[in-house]
mmCIF file of C-alpha atoms in Angstrom:
data_model
loop_
_atom_site.group_PDB
_atom_site.id
_atom_site.type_symbol
_atom_site.label_atom_id
_atom_site.label_comp_id
_atom_site.label_asym_id
_atom_site.label_seq_id
_atom_site.Cartn_x
_atom_site.Cartn_y
_atom_site.Cartn_z
ATOM 1 C CA UNK Z 1 -152.550 -8.439 85.491
ATOM 2 C CA UNK Z 2 -149.003 -6.361 85.833
ATOM 3 C CA UNK Z 3 -148.881 -8.708 89.356
ATOM 4 C CA UNK Z 4 -148.402 -12.471 88.068
ATOM 5 C CA UNK Z 5 -146.601 -10.547 85.281
ATOM 6 C CA UNK Z 6 -144.050 -8.879 86.898
ATOM 7 C CA UNK Z 7 -143.410 -12.538 89.218
ATOM 8 C CA UNK Z 8 -143.649 -14.490 85.989
ATOM 9 C CA UNK Z 9 -140.682 -12.057 84.060
ATOM 10 C CA UNK Z 10 -138.552 -11.921 88.097
ATOM 11 C CA UNK Z 11 -139.348 -8.634 88.320
ATOM 12 C CA UNK Z 12 -138.392 -6.708 85.392
ATOM 13 C CA UNK Z 13 -142.009 -5.422 83.639
ATOM 14 C CA UNK Z 14 -142.070 -1.820 83.515
ATOM 15 C CA UNK Z 15 -144.315 -0.185 85.861
ATOM 16 C CA UNK Z 16 -144.832 3.388 86.788
ATOM 17 C CA UNK Z 17 -142.079 5.130 88.704
ATOM 18 C CA UNK Z 18 -144.967 7.234 90.250
ATOM 19 C CA UNK Z 19 -146.334 5.272 92.349
ATOM 20 C CA UNK Z 20 -144.111 4.144 94.560
ATOM 21 C CA UNK Z 21 -143.305 7.904 94.551
ATOM 22 C CA UNK Z 22 -147.285 8.638 95.318
ATOM 23 C CA UNK Z 23 -146.914 5.557 98.326
ATOM 24 C CA UNK Z 24 -143.485 6.530 99.672
ATOM 25 C CA UNK Z 25 -145.173 10.633 100.488
ATOM 26 C CA UNK Z 26 -149.233 7.798 101.609
ATOM 27 C CA UNK Z 27 -147.616 5.908 103.912
ATOM 28 C CA UNK Z 28 -144.836 8.358 105.014
ATOM 29 C CA UNK Z 29 -147.627 10.834 106.124
ATOM 30 C CA UNK Z 30 -149.671 7.972 107.703
ATOM 31 C CA UNK Z 31 -146.446 7.388 109.615
ATOM 32 C CA UNK Z 32 -146.663 10.714 110.268
ATOM 33 C CA UNK Z 33 -150.076 11.302 111.641
ATOM 34 C CA UNK Z 34 -149.267 7.677 113.740
ATOM 35 C CA UNK Z 35 -146.660 8.799 115.379
ATOM 36 C CA UNK Z 36 -147.588 12.879 116.301
ATOM 37 C CA UNK Z 37 -151.039 11.100 117.852
ATOM 38 C CA UNK Z 38 -148.808 9.398 120.541
ATOM 39 C CA UNK Z 39 -148.031 12.493 121.735
ATOM 40 C CA UNK Z 40 -151.175 12.796 123.019
ATOM 41 C CA UNK Z 41 -153.528 11.335 125.634
ATOM 42 C CA UNK Z 42 -150.855 11.366 127.528
ATOM 43 C CA UNK Z 43 -147.961 8.843 126.005
ATOM 44 C CA UNK Z 44 -145.183 11.342 126.436
ATOM 45 C CA UNK Z 45 -145.276 10.678 130.148
ATOM 46 C CA UNK Z 46 -145.428 7.437 129.555
ATOM 47 C CA UNK Z 47 -142.603 5.530 131.098
ATOM 48 C CA UNK Z 48 -142.105 8.274 133.930
ATOM 49 C CA UNK Z 49 -141.035 6.461 136.865
ATOM 50 C CA UNK Z 50 -143.987 5.417 138.993
ATOM 51 C CA UNK Z 51 -146.581 4.925 136.561
ATOM 52 C CA UNK Z 52 -148.156 2.006 135.271
ATOM 53 C CA UNK Z 53 -146.720 2.065 132.040
ATOM 54 C CA UNK Z 54 -143.084 2.042 133.403
ATOM 55 C CA UNK Z 55 -144.716 -0.751 136.086
ATOM 56 C CA UNK Z 56 -146.045 -2.905 132.753
ATOM 57 C CA UNK Z 57 -142.985 -3.045 131.312
ATOM 58 C CA UNK Z 58 -140.962 -4.058 133.914
ATOM 59 C CA UNK Z 59 -143.119 -6.967 135.143
ATOM 60 C CA UNK Z 60 -143.395 -8.307 130.853
ATOM 61 C CA UNK Z 61 -140.041 -7.478 129.821
ATOM 62 C CA UNK Z 62 -137.652 -7.409 133.668
ATOM 63 C CA UNK Z 63 -136.543 -4.148 135.384
ATOM 64 C CA UNK Z 64 -133.256 -3.638 132.916
ATOM 65 C CA UNK Z 65 -135.117 -4.003 129.827
ATOM 66 C CA UNK Z 66 -137.633 -1.388 130.964
ATOM 67 C CA UNK Z 67 -134.524 0.456 131.780
ATOM 68 C CA UNK Z 68 -133.626 0.821 128.411
ATOM 69 C CA UNK Z 69 -136.934 1.302 127.024
ATOM 70 C CA UNK Z 70 -137.906 3.920 129.391
ATOM 71 C CA UNK Z 71 -134.308 6.101 128.461
ATOM 72 C CA UNK Z 72 -134.873 6.051 124.736
ATOM 73 C CA UNK Z 73 -138.889 6.170 124.653
ATOM 74 C CA UNK Z 74 -138.800 9.419 124.106
ATOM 75 C CA UNK Z 75 -135.607 10.607 122.143
ATOM 76 C CA UNK Z 76 -137.223 7.708 119.473
ATOM 77 C CA UNK Z 77 -140.794 9.253 120.051
ATOM 78 C CA UNK Z 78 -139.620 12.711 118.362
ATOM 79 C CA UNK Z 79 -136.599 10.999 116.157
ATOM 80 C CA UNK Z 80 -139.508 9.213 114.513
ATOM 81 C CA UNK Z 81 -141.367 12.042 113.690
ATOM 82 C CA UNK Z 82 -138.881 14.055 112.013
ATOM 83 C CA UNK Z 83 -138.305 11.045 109.951
ATOM 84 C CA UNK Z 84 -141.921 10.890 109.167
ATOM 85 C CA UNK Z 85 -141.681 14.110 107.656
ATOM 86 C CA UNK Z 86 -138.570 13.726 106.167
ATOM 87 C CA UNK Z 87 -139.831 10.876 104.224
ATOM 88 C CA UNK Z 88 -143.262 12.576 103.072
ATOM 89 C CA UNK Z 89 -141.103 15.771 101.840
ATOM 90 C CA UNK Z 90 -138.686 13.127 99.880
ATOM 91 C CA UNK Z 91 -135.673 14.194 101.763
ATOM 92 C CA UNK Z 92 -133.315 11.242 102.241
ATOM 93 C CA UNK Z 93 -136.217 8.797 101.612
ATOM 94 C CA UNK Z 94 -134.331 5.752 102.557
ATOM 95 C CA UNK Z 95 -132.505 6.772 105.467
ATOM 96 C CA UNK Z 96 -135.957 8.451 106.254
ATOM 97 C CA UNK Z 97 -136.813 5.133 105.854
ATOM 98 C CA UNK Z 98 -134.658 3.298 107.840
ATOM 99 C CA UNK Z 99 -135.621 5.650 110.865
ATOM 100 C CA UNK Z 100 -139.081 5.193 110.648
ATOM 101 C CA UNK Z 101 -138.705 0.995 110.264
ATOM 102 C CA UNK Z 102 -136.103 1.509 113.524
ATOM 103 C CA UNK Z 103 -139.031 3.675 115.433
ATOM 104 C CA UNK Z 104 -141.653 1.539 114.657
ATOM 105 C CA UNK Z 105 -139.752 -1.364 115.975
ATOM 106 C CA UNK Z 106 -138.880 0.301 118.634
ATOM 107 C CA UNK Z 107 -142.351 0.302 119.460
ATOM 108 C CA UNK Z 108 -143.126 -3.072 119.169
ATOM 109 C CA UNK Z 109 -140.787 -3.821 121.783
ATOM 110 C CA UNK Z 110 -143.657 -2.333 124.991
ATOM 111 C CA UNK Z 111 -146.911 -2.964 122.522
ATOM 112 C CA UNK Z 112 -147.248 -5.796 120.200
ATOM 113 C CA UNK Z 113 -149.729 -4.479 117.699
ATOM 114 C CA UNK Z 114 -150.068 -5.878 113.787
ATOM 115 C CA UNK Z 115 -150.881 -2.613 112.853
ATOM 116 C CA UNK Z 116 -147.997 -1.491 113.566
ATOM 117 C CA UNK Z 117 -145.541 -4.737 112.033
ATOM 118 C CA UNK Z 118 -147.623 -4.397 109.285
ATOM 119 C CA UNK Z 119 -146.297 -0.181 108.840
ATOM 120 C CA UNK Z 120 -142.918 -1.540 109.541
ATOM 121 C CA UNK Z 121 -143.175 -4.151 106.733
ATOM 122 C CA UNK Z 122 -144.569 -1.597 104.323
ATOM 123 C CA UNK Z 123 -141.421 0.685 105.161
ATOM 124 C CA UNK Z 124 -139.269 -1.877 104.524
ATOM 125 C CA UNK Z 125 -140.318 -2.693 100.913
ATOM 126 C CA UNK Z 126 -139.655 1.469 100.714
ATOM 127 C CA UNK Z 127 -135.452 0.304 100.939
ATOM 128 C CA UNK Z 128 -136.093 -2.080 97.734
ATOM 129 C CA UNK Z 129 -136.979 0.558 95.669
ATOM 130 C CA UNK Z 130 -134.855 1.947 92.649
ATOM 131 C CA UNK Z 131 -136.042 5.495 92.781
ATOM 132 C CA UNK Z 132 -138.116 6.953 95.485
ATOM 133 C CA UNK Z 133 -137.848 10.376 93.480
ATOM 134 C CA UNK Z 134 -136.957 13.630 95.646
ATOM 135 C CA UNK Z 135 -139.121 16.435 97.549
ATOM 136 C CA UNK Z 136 -143.266 16.430 96.018
ATOM 137 C CA UNK Z 137 -141.950 15.547 92.904
ATOM 138 C CA UNK Z 138 -143.293 12.703 90.809
ATOM 139 C CA UNK Z 139 -141.835 10.864 87.754
ATOM 140 C CA UNK Z 140 -144.388 8.857 85.556
ATOM 141 C CA UNK Z 141 -141.353 6.487 83.762
ATOM 142 C CA UNK Z 142 -142.205 3.492 82.968
ATOM 143 C CA UNK Z 143 -138.850 1.006 84.496
ATOM 144 C CA UNK Z 144 -138.401 -1.674 86.094
ATOM 145 C CA UNK Z 145 -136.854 0.097 89.019
ATOM 146 C CA UNK Z 146 -139.344 0.021 91.329
ATOM 147 C CA UNK Z 147 -141.319 -3.357 90.356
ATOM 148 C CA UNK Z 148 -139.901 -5.247 93.385
ATOM 149 C CA UNK Z 149 -140.703 -2.778 95.802
ATOM 150 C CA UNK Z 150 -143.859 -2.293 94.331
ATOM 151 C CA UNK Z 151 -144.248 -6.359 94.108
ATOM 152 C CA UNK Z 152 -143.827 -6.615 97.607
ATOM 153 C CA UNK Z 153 -146.296 -3.305 98.345
ATOM 154 C CA UNK Z 154 -149.299 -5.186 96.922
ATOM 155 C CA UNK Z 155 -148.399 -8.848 98.825
ATOM 156 C CA UNK Z 156 -148.630 -7.669 101.827
ATOM 157 C CA UNK Z 157 -151.022 -5.655 101.513
ATOM 158 C CA UNK Z 158 -152.902 -8.647 100.355
ATOM 159 C CA UNK Z 159 -152.030 -10.909 103.055
ATOM 160 C CA UNK Z 160 -153.235 -8.071 105.104
ATOM 161 C CA UNK Z 161 -156.963 -8.273 103.769
ATOM 162 C CA UNK Z 162 -156.934 -12.114 103.089
ATOM 163 C CA UNK Z 163 -155.460 -13.175 106.408
ATOM 164 C CA UNK Z 164 -157.634 -10.310 108.162
ATOM 165 C CA UNK Z 165 -160.831 -11.651 106.307
ATOM 166 C CA UNK Z 166 -159.635 -15.759 108.137
ATOM 167 C CA UNK Z 167 -159.095 -14.557 111.250
ATOM 168 C CA UNK Z 168 -162.933 -13.246 111.495
ATOM 169 C CA UNK Z 169 -164.176 -16.067 110.353
ATOM 170 C CA UNK Z 170 -162.605 -18.661 112.690
ATOM 171 C CA UNK Z 171 -164.061 -15.924 115.844
ATOM 172 C CA UNK Z 172 -167.698 -17.424 116.365
ATOM 173 C CA UNK Z 173 -167.997 -13.504 118.626
ATOM 174 C CA UNK Z 174 -167.164 -11.627 115.938
ATOM 175 C CA UNK Z 175 -169.076 -13.608 112.935
ATOM 176 C CA UNK Z 176 -172.173 -13.577 115.412
ATOM 177 C CA UNK Z 177 -171.882 -9.699 115.293
ATOM 178 C CA UNK Z 178 -171.368 -9.731 119.331
ATOM 179 C CA UNK Z 179 -168.400 -8.647 119.992
ATOM 180 C CA UNK Z 180 -169.196 -5.605 117.723
ATOM 181 C CA UNK Z 181 -172.471 -4.480 118.905
ATOM 182 C CA UNK Z 182 -170.697 -4.618 122.759
ATOM 183 C CA UNK Z 183 -168.101 -2.500 121.616
ATOM 184 C CA UNK Z 184 -170.224 -0.392 120.308
ATOM 185 C CA UNK Z 185 -173.023 0.036 122.576
ATOM 186 C CA UNK Z 186 -170.242 0.347 126.009
ATOM 187 C CA UNK Z 187 -168.539 2.842 124.440
ATOM 188 C CA UNK Z 188 -171.558 4.901 123.228
ATOM 189 C CA UNK Z 189 -172.442 4.755 127.116
ATOM 190 C CA UNK Z 190 -169.023 5.095 128.966
ATOM 191 C CA UNK Z 191 -167.154 7.843 126.210
ATOM 192 C CA UNK Z 192 -168.365 10.622 128.660
ATOM 193 C CA UNK Z 193 -166.635 9.121 131.178
ATOM 194 C CA UNK Z 194 -163.620 8.540 129.767
ATOM 195 C CA UNK Z 195 -160.761 10.617 130.619
ATOM 196 C CA UNK Z 196 -159.694 11.460 126.914
ATOM 197 C CA UNK Z 197 -162.570 11.508 124.852
ATOM 198 C CA UNK Z 198 -161.901 10.748 121.475
ATOM 199 C CA UNK Z 199 -165.133 8.798 119.815
ATOM 200 C CA UNK Z 200 -167.972 10.469 118.442
ATOM 201 C CA UNK Z 201 -170.269 8.277 117.228
ATOM 202 C CA UNK Z 202 -173.191 10.272 114.484
ATOM 203 C CA UNK Z 203 -176.957 9.972 116.068
ATOM 204 C CA UNK Z 204 -178.213 7.796 113.389
ATOM 205 C CA UNK Z 205 -174.911 5.461 114.086
ATOM 206 C CA UNK Z 206 -176.342 5.095 117.800
ATOM 207 C CA UNK Z 207 -179.719 4.775 117.127
ATOM 208 C CA UNK Z 208 -178.696 1.753 114.268
ATOM 209 C CA UNK Z 209 -176.371 -0.069 115.978
ATOM 210 C CA UNK Z 210 -175.733 1.312 119.626
ATOM 211 C CA UNK Z 211 -178.250 -0.194 121.219
ATOM 212 C CA UNK Z 212 -176.475 -3.112 122.884
ATOM 213 C CA UNK Z 213 -179.515 -5.386 121.902
ATOM 214 C CA UNK Z 214 -180.051 -7.987 119.635
ATOM 215 C CA UNK Z 215 -181.836 -6.196 116.955
ATOM 216 C CA UNK Z 216 -177.980 -4.129 117.550
ATOM 217 C CA UNK Z 217 -176.193 -7.560 117.364
ATOM 218 C CA UNK Z 218 -178.456 -8.742 113.912
ATOM 219 C CA UNK Z 219 -177.296 -5.810 112.324
ATOM 220 C CA UNK Z 220 -173.341 -5.667 113.081
ATOM 221 C CA UNK Z 221 -173.782 -10.183 112.280
ATOM 222 C CA UNK Z 222 -174.562 -8.115 108.667
ATOM 223 C CA UNK Z 223 -172.049 -5.756 108.898
ATOM 224 C CA UNK Z 224 -169.572 -8.401 110.035
ATOM 225 C CA UNK Z 225 -170.202 -10.679 107.122
ATOM 226 C CA UNK Z 226 -169.861 -7.624 104.253
ATOM 227 C CA UNK Z 227 -166.468 -6.877 106.046
ATOM 228 C CA UNK Z 228 -165.601 -9.726 104.835
ATOM 229 C CA UNK Z 229 -166.684 -10.240 101.610
ATOM 230 C CA UNK Z 230 -164.704 -7.336 101.208
ATOM 231 C CA UNK Z 231 -162.252 -8.182 102.399
ATOM 232 C CA UNK Z 232 -161.735 -11.043 100.585
ATOM 233 C CA UNK Z 233 -163.381 -9.372 96.939
ATOM 234 C CA UNK Z 234 -160.561 -5.720 97.676
ATOM 235 C CA UNK Z 235 -157.075 -7.383 96.062
ATOM 236 C CA UNK Z 236 -158.820 -8.608 93.534
ATOM 237 C CA UNK Z 237 -160.452 -5.518 92.597
ATOM 238 C CA UNK Z 238 -157.553 -3.546 92.996
ATOM 239 C CA UNK Z 239 -155.675 -5.682 90.688
ATOM 240 C CA UNK Z 240 -158.327 -5.865 88.055
ATOM 241 C CA UNK Z 241 -158.043 -2.486 85.543
ATOM 242 C CA UNK Z 242 -161.873 -2.046 84.846
ATOM 243 C CA UNK Z 243 -162.789 -2.391 88.677
ATOM 244 C CA UNK Z 244 -159.694 -0.447 90.136
ATOM 245 C CA UNK Z 245 -161.804 2.700 91.317
ATOM 246 C CA UNK Z 246 -164.587 0.558 92.810
ATOM 247 C CA UNK Z 247 -162.645 -1.169 94.556
ATOM 248 C CA UNK Z 248 -160.327 1.480 95.965
ATOM 249 C CA UNK Z 249 -163.749 3.620 96.625
ATOM 250 C CA UNK Z 250 -165.102 0.864 98.743
ATOM 251 C CA UNK Z 251 -161.967 0.279 100.721
ATOM 252 C CA UNK Z 252 -161.813 3.897 102.173
ATOM 253 C CA UNK Z 253 -165.207 3.721 102.817
ATOM 254 C CA UNK Z 254 -164.550 0.567 104.539
ATOM 255 C CA UNK Z 255 -161.261 1.871 106.805
ATOM 256 C CA UNK Z 256 -163.522 5.144 107.460
ATOM 257 C CA UNK Z 257 -165.400 3.011 109.193
ATOM 258 C CA UNK Z 258 -162.568 1.376 111.086
ATOM 259 C CA UNK Z 259 -161.560 4.880 112.664
ATOM 260 C CA UNK Z 260 -164.965 5.768 113.167
ATOM 261 C CA UNK Z 261 -164.656 2.573 115.985
ATOM 262 C CA UNK Z 262 -161.056 2.969 116.859
ATOM 263 C CA UNK Z 263 -159.607 6.344 115.879
ATOM 264 C CA UNK Z 264 -156.828 6.821 117.276
ATOM 265 C CA UNK Z 265 -155.106 3.438 116.710
ATOM 266 C CA UNK Z 266 -156.258 3.209 113.164
ATOM 267 C CA UNK Z 267 -155.686 6.303 111.901
ATOM 268 C CA UNK Z 268 -151.923 5.679 110.904
ATOM 269 C CA UNK Z 269 -153.051 1.698 110.407
ATOM 270 C CA UNK Z 270 -156.253 3.041 107.607
ATOM 271 C CA UNK Z 271 -154.179 5.754 105.894
ATOM 272 C CA UNK Z 272 -151.190 3.445 105.220
ATOM 273 C CA UNK Z 273 -153.119 0.889 103.849
ATOM 274 C CA UNK Z 274 -155.252 3.684 101.584
ATOM 275 C CA UNK Z 275 -152.138 4.367 100.208
ATOM 276 C CA UNK Z 276 -151.385 1.199 99.419
ATOM 277 C CA UNK Z 277 -153.765 1.177 96.580
ATOM 278 C CA UNK Z 278 -151.613 3.418 94.043
ATOM 279 C CA UNK Z 279 -149.266 0.331 93.866
ATOM 280 C CA UNK Z 280 -151.881 -1.846 93.028
ATOM 281 C CA UNK Z 281 -152.372 0.552 89.919
ATOM 282 C CA UNK Z 282 -151.290 -0.882 86.686
#
């Protein structure tokens, strides 16, 4: 596997420069979608004086820091969308990556999410790449220019999956299927009353998993175990050339399923994670 060869050779193993260039486009698109979605659901006015968002950060961070966050909030929202578009288009990609990463770090000032941390780490990998390409042109050339960056992308994604699986095994509620059954059951009943109707559960899905009863819990228990097994096996499959297409397909299906449960919060994360699969390729 090139991943281990790269580590043993102190990252002088040649890799295809195109892999990081494709990943740059995919990750940029993931950040662009995450940032664009942020303009919906009333987020533009989140830090308005007298609103709950402003009140919340004042309670958690103090009035002075809340005032700084509120003053920078809208300019940062606009700035990071433009930077993400530049990253996708390959226009000053490293400078764009710095601005995108700053936008993600700013978001962590008032909303700590592991998904945002993951995307920020992936964007940081772009800064150590030797050739991110320009525009939408992709150059297939073997060199060690992007080996270190590609190695980091793979390492972070492996940690993401294995750490996620480990955390799930430690959760009694997740392993039992109870939390998933309760979440879907409640959302299915409340979605019509939610102000922003972002959820859509197909009829077959609701019949099988939306009851919130013991039968649904048992079915979710099977899915919970399957997700853990898949998260453990995915990195190995992605690093194995013969298994790569099947592992990638399984990962895409898994993340599509995640997005059904939390579409707005996971669209950027899921796309960014799936985009990292190209970094696993030989």
